CSV table of C-alpha atoms in Angstrom, one decimal:
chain,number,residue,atom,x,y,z
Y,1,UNK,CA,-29.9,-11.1,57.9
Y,2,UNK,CA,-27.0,-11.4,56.0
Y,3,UNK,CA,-25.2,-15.3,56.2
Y,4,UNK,CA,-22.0,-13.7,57.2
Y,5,UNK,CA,-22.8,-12.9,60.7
Y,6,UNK,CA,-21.6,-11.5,62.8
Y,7,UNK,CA,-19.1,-9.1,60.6
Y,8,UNK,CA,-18.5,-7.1,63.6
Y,9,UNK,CA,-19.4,-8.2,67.5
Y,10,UNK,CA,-18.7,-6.4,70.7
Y,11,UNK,CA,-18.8,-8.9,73.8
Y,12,UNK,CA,-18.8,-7.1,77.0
Y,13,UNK,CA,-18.4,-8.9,79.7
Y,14,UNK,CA,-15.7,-9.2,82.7
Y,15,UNK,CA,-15.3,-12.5,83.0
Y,16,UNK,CA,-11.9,-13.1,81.0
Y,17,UNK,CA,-12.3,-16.8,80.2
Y,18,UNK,CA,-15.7,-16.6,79.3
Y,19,UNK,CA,-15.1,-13.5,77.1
Y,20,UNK,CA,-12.3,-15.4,75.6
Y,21,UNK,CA,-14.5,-18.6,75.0
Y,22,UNK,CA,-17.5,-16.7,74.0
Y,23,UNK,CA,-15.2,-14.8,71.1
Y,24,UNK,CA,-13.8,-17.5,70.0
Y,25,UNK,CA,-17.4,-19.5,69.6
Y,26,UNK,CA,-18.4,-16.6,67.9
Y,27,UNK,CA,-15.9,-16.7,65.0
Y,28,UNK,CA,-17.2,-20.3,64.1
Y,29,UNK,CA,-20.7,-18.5,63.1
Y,30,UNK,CA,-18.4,-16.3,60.9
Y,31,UNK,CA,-14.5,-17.0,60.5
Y,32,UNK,CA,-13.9,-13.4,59.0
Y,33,UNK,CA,-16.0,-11.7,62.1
Y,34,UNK,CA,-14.5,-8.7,64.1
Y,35,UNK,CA,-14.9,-9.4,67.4
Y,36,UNK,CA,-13.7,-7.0,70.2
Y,37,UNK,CA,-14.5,-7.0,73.7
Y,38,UNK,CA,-14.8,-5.0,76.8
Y,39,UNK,CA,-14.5,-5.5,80.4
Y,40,UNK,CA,-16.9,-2.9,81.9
Y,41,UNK,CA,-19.6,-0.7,80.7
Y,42,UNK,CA,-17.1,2.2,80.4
Y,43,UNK,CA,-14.6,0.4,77.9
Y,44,UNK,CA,-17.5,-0.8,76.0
Y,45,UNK,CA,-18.9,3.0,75.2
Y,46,UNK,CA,-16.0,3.7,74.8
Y,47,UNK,CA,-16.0,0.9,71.7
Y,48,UNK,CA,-19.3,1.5,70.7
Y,49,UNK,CA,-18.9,5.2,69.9
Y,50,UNK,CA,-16.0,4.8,67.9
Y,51,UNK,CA,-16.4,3.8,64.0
Y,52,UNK,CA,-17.6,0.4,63.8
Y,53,UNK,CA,-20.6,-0.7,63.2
Y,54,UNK,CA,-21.5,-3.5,65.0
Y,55,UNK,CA,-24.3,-6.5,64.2
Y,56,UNK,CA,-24.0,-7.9,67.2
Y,57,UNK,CA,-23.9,-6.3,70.6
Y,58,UNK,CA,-23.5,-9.1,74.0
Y,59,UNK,CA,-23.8,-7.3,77.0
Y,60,UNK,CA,-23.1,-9.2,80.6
Y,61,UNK,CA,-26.1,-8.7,83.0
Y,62,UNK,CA,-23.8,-7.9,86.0
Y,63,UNK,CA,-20.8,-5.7,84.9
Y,64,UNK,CA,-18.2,-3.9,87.9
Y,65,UNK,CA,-19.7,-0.6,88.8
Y,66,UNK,CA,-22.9,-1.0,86.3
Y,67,UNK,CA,-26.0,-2.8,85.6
Y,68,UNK,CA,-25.6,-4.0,81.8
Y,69,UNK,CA,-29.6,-2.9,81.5
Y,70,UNK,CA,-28.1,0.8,81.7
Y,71,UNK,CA,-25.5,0.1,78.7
Y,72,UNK,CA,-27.9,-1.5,76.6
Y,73,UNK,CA,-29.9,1.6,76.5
Y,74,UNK,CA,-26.7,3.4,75.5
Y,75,UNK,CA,-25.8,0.9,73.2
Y,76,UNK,CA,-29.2,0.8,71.3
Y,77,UNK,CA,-28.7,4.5,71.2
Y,78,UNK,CA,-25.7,4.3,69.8
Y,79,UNK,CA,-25.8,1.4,67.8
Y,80,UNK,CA,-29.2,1.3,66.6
Y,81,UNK,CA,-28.6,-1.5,64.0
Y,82,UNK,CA,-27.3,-4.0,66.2
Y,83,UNK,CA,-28.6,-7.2,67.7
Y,84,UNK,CA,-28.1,-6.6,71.6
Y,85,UNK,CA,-28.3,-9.9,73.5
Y,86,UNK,CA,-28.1,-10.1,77.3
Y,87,UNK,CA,-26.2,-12.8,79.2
Y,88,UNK,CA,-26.4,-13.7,82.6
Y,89,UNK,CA,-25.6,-16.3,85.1
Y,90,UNK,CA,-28.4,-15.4,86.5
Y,91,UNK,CA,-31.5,-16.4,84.6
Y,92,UNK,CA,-34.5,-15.6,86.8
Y,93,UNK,CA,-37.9,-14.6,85.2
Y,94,UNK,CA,-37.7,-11.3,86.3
Y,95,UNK,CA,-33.7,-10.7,84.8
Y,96,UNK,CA,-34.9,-12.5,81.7
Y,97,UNK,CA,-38.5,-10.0,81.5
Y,98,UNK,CA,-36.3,-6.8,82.5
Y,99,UNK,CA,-33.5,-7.5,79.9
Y,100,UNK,CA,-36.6,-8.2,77.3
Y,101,UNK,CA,-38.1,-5.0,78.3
Y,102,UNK,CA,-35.3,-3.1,77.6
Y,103,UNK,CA,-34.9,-3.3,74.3
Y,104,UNK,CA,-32.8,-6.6,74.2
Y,105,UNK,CA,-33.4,-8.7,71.4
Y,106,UNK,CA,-32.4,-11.7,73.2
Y,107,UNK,CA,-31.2,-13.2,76.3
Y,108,UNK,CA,-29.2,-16.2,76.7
Y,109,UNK,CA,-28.4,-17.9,80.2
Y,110,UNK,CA,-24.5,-18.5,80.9
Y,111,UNK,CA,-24.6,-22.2,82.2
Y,112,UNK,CA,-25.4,-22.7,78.4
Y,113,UNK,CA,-23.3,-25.0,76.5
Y,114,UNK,CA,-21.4,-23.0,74.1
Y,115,UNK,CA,-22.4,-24.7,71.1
Y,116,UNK,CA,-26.3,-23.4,72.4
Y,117,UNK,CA,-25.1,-20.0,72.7
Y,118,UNK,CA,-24.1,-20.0,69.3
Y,119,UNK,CA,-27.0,-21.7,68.2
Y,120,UNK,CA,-29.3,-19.1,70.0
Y,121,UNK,CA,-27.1,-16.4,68.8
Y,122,UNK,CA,-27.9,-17.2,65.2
Y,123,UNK,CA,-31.4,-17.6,65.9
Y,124,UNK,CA,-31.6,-13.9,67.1
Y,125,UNK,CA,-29.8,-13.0,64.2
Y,126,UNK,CA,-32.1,-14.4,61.5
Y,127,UNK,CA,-35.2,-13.5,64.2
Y,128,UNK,CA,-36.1,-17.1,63.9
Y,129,UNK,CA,-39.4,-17.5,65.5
Y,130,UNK,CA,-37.3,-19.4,68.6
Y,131,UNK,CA,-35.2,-16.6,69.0
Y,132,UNK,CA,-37.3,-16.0,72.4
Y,133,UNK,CA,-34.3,-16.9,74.4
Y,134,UNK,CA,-35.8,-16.7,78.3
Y,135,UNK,CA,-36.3,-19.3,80.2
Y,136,UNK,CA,-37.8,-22.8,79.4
Y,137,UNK,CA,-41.8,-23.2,79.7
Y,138,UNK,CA,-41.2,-24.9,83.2
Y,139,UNK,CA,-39.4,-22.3,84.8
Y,140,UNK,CA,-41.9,-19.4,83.7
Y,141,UNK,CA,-44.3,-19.7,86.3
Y,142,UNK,CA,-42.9,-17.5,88.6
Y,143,UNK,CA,-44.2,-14.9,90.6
Y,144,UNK,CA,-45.3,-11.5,88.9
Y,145,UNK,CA,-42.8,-9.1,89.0
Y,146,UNK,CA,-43.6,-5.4,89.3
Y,147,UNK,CA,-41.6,-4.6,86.5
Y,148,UNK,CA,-43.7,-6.7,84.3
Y,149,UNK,CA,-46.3,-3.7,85.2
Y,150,UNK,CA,-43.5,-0.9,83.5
Y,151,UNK,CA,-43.7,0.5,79.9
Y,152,UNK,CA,-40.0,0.0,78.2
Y,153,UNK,CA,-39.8,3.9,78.6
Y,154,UNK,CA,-40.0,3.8,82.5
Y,155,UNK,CA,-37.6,0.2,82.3
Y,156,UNK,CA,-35.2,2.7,80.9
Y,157,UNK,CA,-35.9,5.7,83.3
Y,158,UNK,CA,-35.8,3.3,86.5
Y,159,UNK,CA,-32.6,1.8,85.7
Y,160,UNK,CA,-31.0,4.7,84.4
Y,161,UNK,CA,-32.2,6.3,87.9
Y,162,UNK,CA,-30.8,3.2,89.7
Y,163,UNK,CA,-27.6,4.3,87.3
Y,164,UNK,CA,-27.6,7.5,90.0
Y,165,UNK,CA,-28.9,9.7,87.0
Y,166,UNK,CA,-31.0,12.7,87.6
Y,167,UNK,CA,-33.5,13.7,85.3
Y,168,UNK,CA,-32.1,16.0,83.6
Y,169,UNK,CA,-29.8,13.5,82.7
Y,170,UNK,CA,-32.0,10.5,81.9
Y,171,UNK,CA,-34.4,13.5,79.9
Y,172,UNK,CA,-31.0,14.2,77.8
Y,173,UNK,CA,-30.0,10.8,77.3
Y,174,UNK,CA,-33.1,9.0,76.5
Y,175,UNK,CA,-34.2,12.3,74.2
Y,176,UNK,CA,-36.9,12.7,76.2
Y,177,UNK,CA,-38.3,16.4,77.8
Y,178,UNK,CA,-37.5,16.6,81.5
Y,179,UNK,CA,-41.8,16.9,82.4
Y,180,UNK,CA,-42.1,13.7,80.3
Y,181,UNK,CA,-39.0,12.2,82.6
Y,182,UNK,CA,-41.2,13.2,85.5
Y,183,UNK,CA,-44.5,12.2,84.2
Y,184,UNK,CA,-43.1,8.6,83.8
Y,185,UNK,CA,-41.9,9.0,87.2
Y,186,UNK,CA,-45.0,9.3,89.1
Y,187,UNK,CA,-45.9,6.6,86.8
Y,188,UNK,CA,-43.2,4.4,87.8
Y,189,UNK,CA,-43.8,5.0,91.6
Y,190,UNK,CA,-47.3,4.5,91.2
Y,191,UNK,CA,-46.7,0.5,89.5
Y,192,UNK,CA,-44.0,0.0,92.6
Y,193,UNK,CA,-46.3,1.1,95.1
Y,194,UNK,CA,-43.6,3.4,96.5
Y,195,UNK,CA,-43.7,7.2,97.2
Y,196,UNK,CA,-40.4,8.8,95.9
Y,197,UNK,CA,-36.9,8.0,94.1
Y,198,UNK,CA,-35.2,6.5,96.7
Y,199,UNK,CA,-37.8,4.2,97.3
Y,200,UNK,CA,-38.1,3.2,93.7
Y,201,UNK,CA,-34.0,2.7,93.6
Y,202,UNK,CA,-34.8,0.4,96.6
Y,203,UNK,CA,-37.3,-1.6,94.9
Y,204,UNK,CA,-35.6,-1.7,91.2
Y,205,UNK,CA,-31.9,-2.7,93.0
Y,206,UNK,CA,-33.8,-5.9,94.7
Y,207,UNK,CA,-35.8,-6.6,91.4
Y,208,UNK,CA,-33.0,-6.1,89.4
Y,209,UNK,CA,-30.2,-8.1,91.6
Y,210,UNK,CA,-26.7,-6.3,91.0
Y,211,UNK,CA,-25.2,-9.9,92.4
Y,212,UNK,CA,-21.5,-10.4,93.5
Y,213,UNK,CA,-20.2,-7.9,92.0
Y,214,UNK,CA,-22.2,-4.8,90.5
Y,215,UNK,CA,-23.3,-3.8,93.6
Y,216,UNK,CA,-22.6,0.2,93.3
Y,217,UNK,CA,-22.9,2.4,89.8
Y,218,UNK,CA,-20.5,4.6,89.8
Y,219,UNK,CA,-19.8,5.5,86.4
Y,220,UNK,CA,-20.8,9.3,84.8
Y,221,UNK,CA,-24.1,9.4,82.8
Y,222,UNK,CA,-23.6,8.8,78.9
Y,223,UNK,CA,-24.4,11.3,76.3
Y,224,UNK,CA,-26.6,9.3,73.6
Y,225,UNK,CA,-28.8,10.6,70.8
Y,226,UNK,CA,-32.2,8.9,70.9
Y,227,UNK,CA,-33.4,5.5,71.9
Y,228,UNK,CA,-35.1,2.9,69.5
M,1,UNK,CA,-35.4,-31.2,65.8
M,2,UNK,CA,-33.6,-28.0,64.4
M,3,UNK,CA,-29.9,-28.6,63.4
M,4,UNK,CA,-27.0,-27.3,65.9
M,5,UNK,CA,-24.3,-24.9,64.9
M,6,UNK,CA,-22.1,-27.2,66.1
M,7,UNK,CA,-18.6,-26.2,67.3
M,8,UNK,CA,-15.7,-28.4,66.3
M,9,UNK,CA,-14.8,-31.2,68.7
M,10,UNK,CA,-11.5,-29.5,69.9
M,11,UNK,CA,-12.8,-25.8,70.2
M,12,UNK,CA,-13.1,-25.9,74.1
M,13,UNK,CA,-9.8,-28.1,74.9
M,14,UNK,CA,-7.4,-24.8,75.3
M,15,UNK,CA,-10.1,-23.5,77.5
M,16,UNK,CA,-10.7,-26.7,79.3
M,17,UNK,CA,-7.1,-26.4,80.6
M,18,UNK,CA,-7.5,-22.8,81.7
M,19,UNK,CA,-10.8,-23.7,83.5
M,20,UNK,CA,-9.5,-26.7,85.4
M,21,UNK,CA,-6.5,-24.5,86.2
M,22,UNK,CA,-8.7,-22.3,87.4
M,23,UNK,CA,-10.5,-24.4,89.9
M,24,UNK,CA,-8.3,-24.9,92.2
M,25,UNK,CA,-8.0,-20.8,92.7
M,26,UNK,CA,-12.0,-21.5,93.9
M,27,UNK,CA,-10.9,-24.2,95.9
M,28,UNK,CA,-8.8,-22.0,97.6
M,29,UNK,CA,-11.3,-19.3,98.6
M,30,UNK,CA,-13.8,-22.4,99.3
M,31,UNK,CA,-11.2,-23.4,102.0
M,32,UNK,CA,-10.6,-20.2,103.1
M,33,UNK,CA,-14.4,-19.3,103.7
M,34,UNK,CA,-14.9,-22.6,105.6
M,35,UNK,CA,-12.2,-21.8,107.9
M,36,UNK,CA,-13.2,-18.1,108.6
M,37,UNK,CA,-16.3,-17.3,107.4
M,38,UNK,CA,-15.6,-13.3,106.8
M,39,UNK,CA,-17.4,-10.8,104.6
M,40,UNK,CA,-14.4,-10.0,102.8
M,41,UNK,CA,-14.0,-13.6,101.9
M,42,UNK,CA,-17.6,-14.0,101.3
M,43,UNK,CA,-17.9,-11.4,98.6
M,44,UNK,CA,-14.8,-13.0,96.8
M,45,UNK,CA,-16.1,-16.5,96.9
M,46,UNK,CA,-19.3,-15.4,96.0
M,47,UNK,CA,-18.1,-13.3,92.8
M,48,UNK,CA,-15.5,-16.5,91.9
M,49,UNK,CA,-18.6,-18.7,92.5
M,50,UNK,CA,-21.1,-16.6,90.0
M,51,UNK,CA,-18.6,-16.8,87.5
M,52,UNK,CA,-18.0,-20.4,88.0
M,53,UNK,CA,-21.9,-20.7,87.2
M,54,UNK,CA,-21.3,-19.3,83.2
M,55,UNK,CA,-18.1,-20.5,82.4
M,56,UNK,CA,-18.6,-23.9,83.8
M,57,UNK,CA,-21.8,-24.6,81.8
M,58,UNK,CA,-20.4,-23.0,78.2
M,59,UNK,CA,-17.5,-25.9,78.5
M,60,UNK,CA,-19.8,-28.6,79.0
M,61,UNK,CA,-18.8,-29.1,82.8
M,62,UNK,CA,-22.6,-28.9,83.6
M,63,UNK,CA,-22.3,-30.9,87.2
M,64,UNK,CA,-20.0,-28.5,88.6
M,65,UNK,CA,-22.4,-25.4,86.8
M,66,UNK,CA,-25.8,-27.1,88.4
M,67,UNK,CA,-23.8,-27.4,92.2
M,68,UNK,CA,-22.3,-23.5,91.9
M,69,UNK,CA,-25.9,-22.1,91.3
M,70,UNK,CA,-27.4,-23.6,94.2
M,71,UNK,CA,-24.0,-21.9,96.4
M,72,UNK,CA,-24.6,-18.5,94.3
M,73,UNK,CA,-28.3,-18.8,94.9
M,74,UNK,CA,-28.4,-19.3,98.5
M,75,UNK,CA,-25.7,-16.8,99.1
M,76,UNK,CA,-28.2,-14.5,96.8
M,77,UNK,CA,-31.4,-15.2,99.1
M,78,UNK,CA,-29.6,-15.4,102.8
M,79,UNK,CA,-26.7,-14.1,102.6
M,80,UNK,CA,-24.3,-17.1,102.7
M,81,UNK,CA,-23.7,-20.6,101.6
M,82,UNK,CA,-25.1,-23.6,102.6
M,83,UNK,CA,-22.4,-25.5,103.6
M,84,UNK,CA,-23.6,-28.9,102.4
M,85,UNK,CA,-23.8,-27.2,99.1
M,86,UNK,CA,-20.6,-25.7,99.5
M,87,UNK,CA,-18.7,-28.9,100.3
M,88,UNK,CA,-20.6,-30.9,97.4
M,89,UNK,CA,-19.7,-28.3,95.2
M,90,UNK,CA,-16.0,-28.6,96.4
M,91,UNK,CA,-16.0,-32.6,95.8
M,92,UNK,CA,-17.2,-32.4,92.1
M,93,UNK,CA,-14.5,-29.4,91.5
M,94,UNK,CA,-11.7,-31.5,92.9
M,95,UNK,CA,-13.4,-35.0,90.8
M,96,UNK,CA,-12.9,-33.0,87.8
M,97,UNK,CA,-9.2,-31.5,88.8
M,98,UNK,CA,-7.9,-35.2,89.5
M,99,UNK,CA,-8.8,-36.3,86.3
């Protein structure tokens, strides 16, 4: 990883004075960085489709209208170069295991001191062998999740279906064929023990909390190329 | 011990004085919920209150971090505050404002 990093960062999150904060941190790993931010999901594809080529890609957990699990796919679709880091204020095993699974290559907790995000961030950067950013060893002994029990593909497929996809959507977006879509479907009911797609929506919305404020997607599905 | 990528010293004073500003906007809707204990307040609280988890922890104010996850947390799990945790988390806000 080159020293000089980030050259270009996108922070996404809508939390003004953390965005601010976490920007400005993020210039003292690299003083000439480009670093632009977003506010929701939208603004941020909006950012990452345009011409710059990000290294570093921080995505909030819990964005207005969104999960930030459904923009990382998008993002590692469009961006396929880019570190993605998740942060969260919530840091539960099963928020840390589900970001993981998705394709992040890190995950840092918000009630971190700055000077540890920044730390952590440069660890993911150089894929230091500490750069496992989840939880410490103490709080990792809780209970099994059924998502643990999910492929990355059907991570991607559930939350793009909490996301209010349909298949022919998530097939599109994900570059996968619409029988495969609904071959890791019955899959994906099967691991939640549930018998259709409202009941997995159920089940992935109160495994993957929306919290305070992400409580309803409501944004249009995302034309991407391919997924990692 | 690995090395820290230390910030400077001064980096979080600018945003020190936004966040302590910004307290007393919580205090507000912490008032507010204790004397009507609405939905419509509860959903602002609780999204000031989640917010007040991050941003309180990145600039090093990690009493008032550890006393908002346990409101956000129990308004998570059952649906509203614990009032104990509530008003503790209301004293160590307004410790920091008056100094």
């Amino acid at each position: 990883m080159d020293q000089r990093f980030p050259g270009a960062a996108l922070v996404v999150d809508d939390h003004p004075l953390y965005c601010s904060a976490l920007s400005s941190a993020l210039t003292h790993l690299n003083p000439e960085a480009r670093i632009d931010v977003a506010s929701s999901a939208e603004e941020a594809r909006l950012l990452l489709s345009r011409d710059t080529v990000y290294d570093l890609v921080m995505i909030d957990f819990m964005l207005p209208g969104s999960l930030g699990l459904s923009l990382l796919t998008d993002a590692r679709a469009i961006q396929p170069n880019a570190r993605i880091v998740v942060i969260s204020g919530r840091e539960e095993e099963g928020v840390v295991q589900s970001a993981l699974r998705m394709g992040a290559d890190g995950f840092i907790g918000k009630s971190l001191a700055m000077a540890d995000v920044i730390d952590k961030v440069h660890a993911i950067a150089t894929g230091r062998p500490d750069a496992s950013v989840g939880p410490e060893p103490e709080q990792k002994t809780a209970k099994h999740s059924p998502l643990a029990d999910l492929s990355p593909a059907q991570m991607r497929i559930l939350v793009a279906m909490a996301d209010g996809r349909l298949n022919k959507q998530i097939a599109f977006d994900l570059g996968l064929a619409e029988p495969t879509v609904k071959s890791h479907l019955s899959a994906i009911f099967r691991k939640l023990g549930v018998n259709n797609r409202t009941q997995a929506v159920l089940v992935a919305q109160s495994l993957l909390p929306a919290g305070p404020v992400a409580t309803q997607p409501v944004e249009p599905p995302m034309r991407t190329a391919r997924v990692r | 011990m690995k090395p820290k990528r230390a910030l400077p010293e001064n980096w979080a004073a600018s945003f020190r004085t936004r966040f302590v500003e910004r307290l007393e906007q919580v205090l507000v809707l912490i008032r507010a919920w204790t004397a009507d204990s609405g939905d419509q307040q509860l959903e602002e609280l609780h999204t000031a209150i989640h917010n007040l988890v991050g941003v309180a922890g990145a600039l090093g104010y990690a009493e008032i971090s550890d006393c908002a996850r346990l409101v956000d947390v129990a308004i998570n799990e059952r649906g509203r505050p614990d009032p104990e945790q509530l008003d503790a988390l209301a004293r160590v806000m307004e410790r920091e404002r008056a100094r």
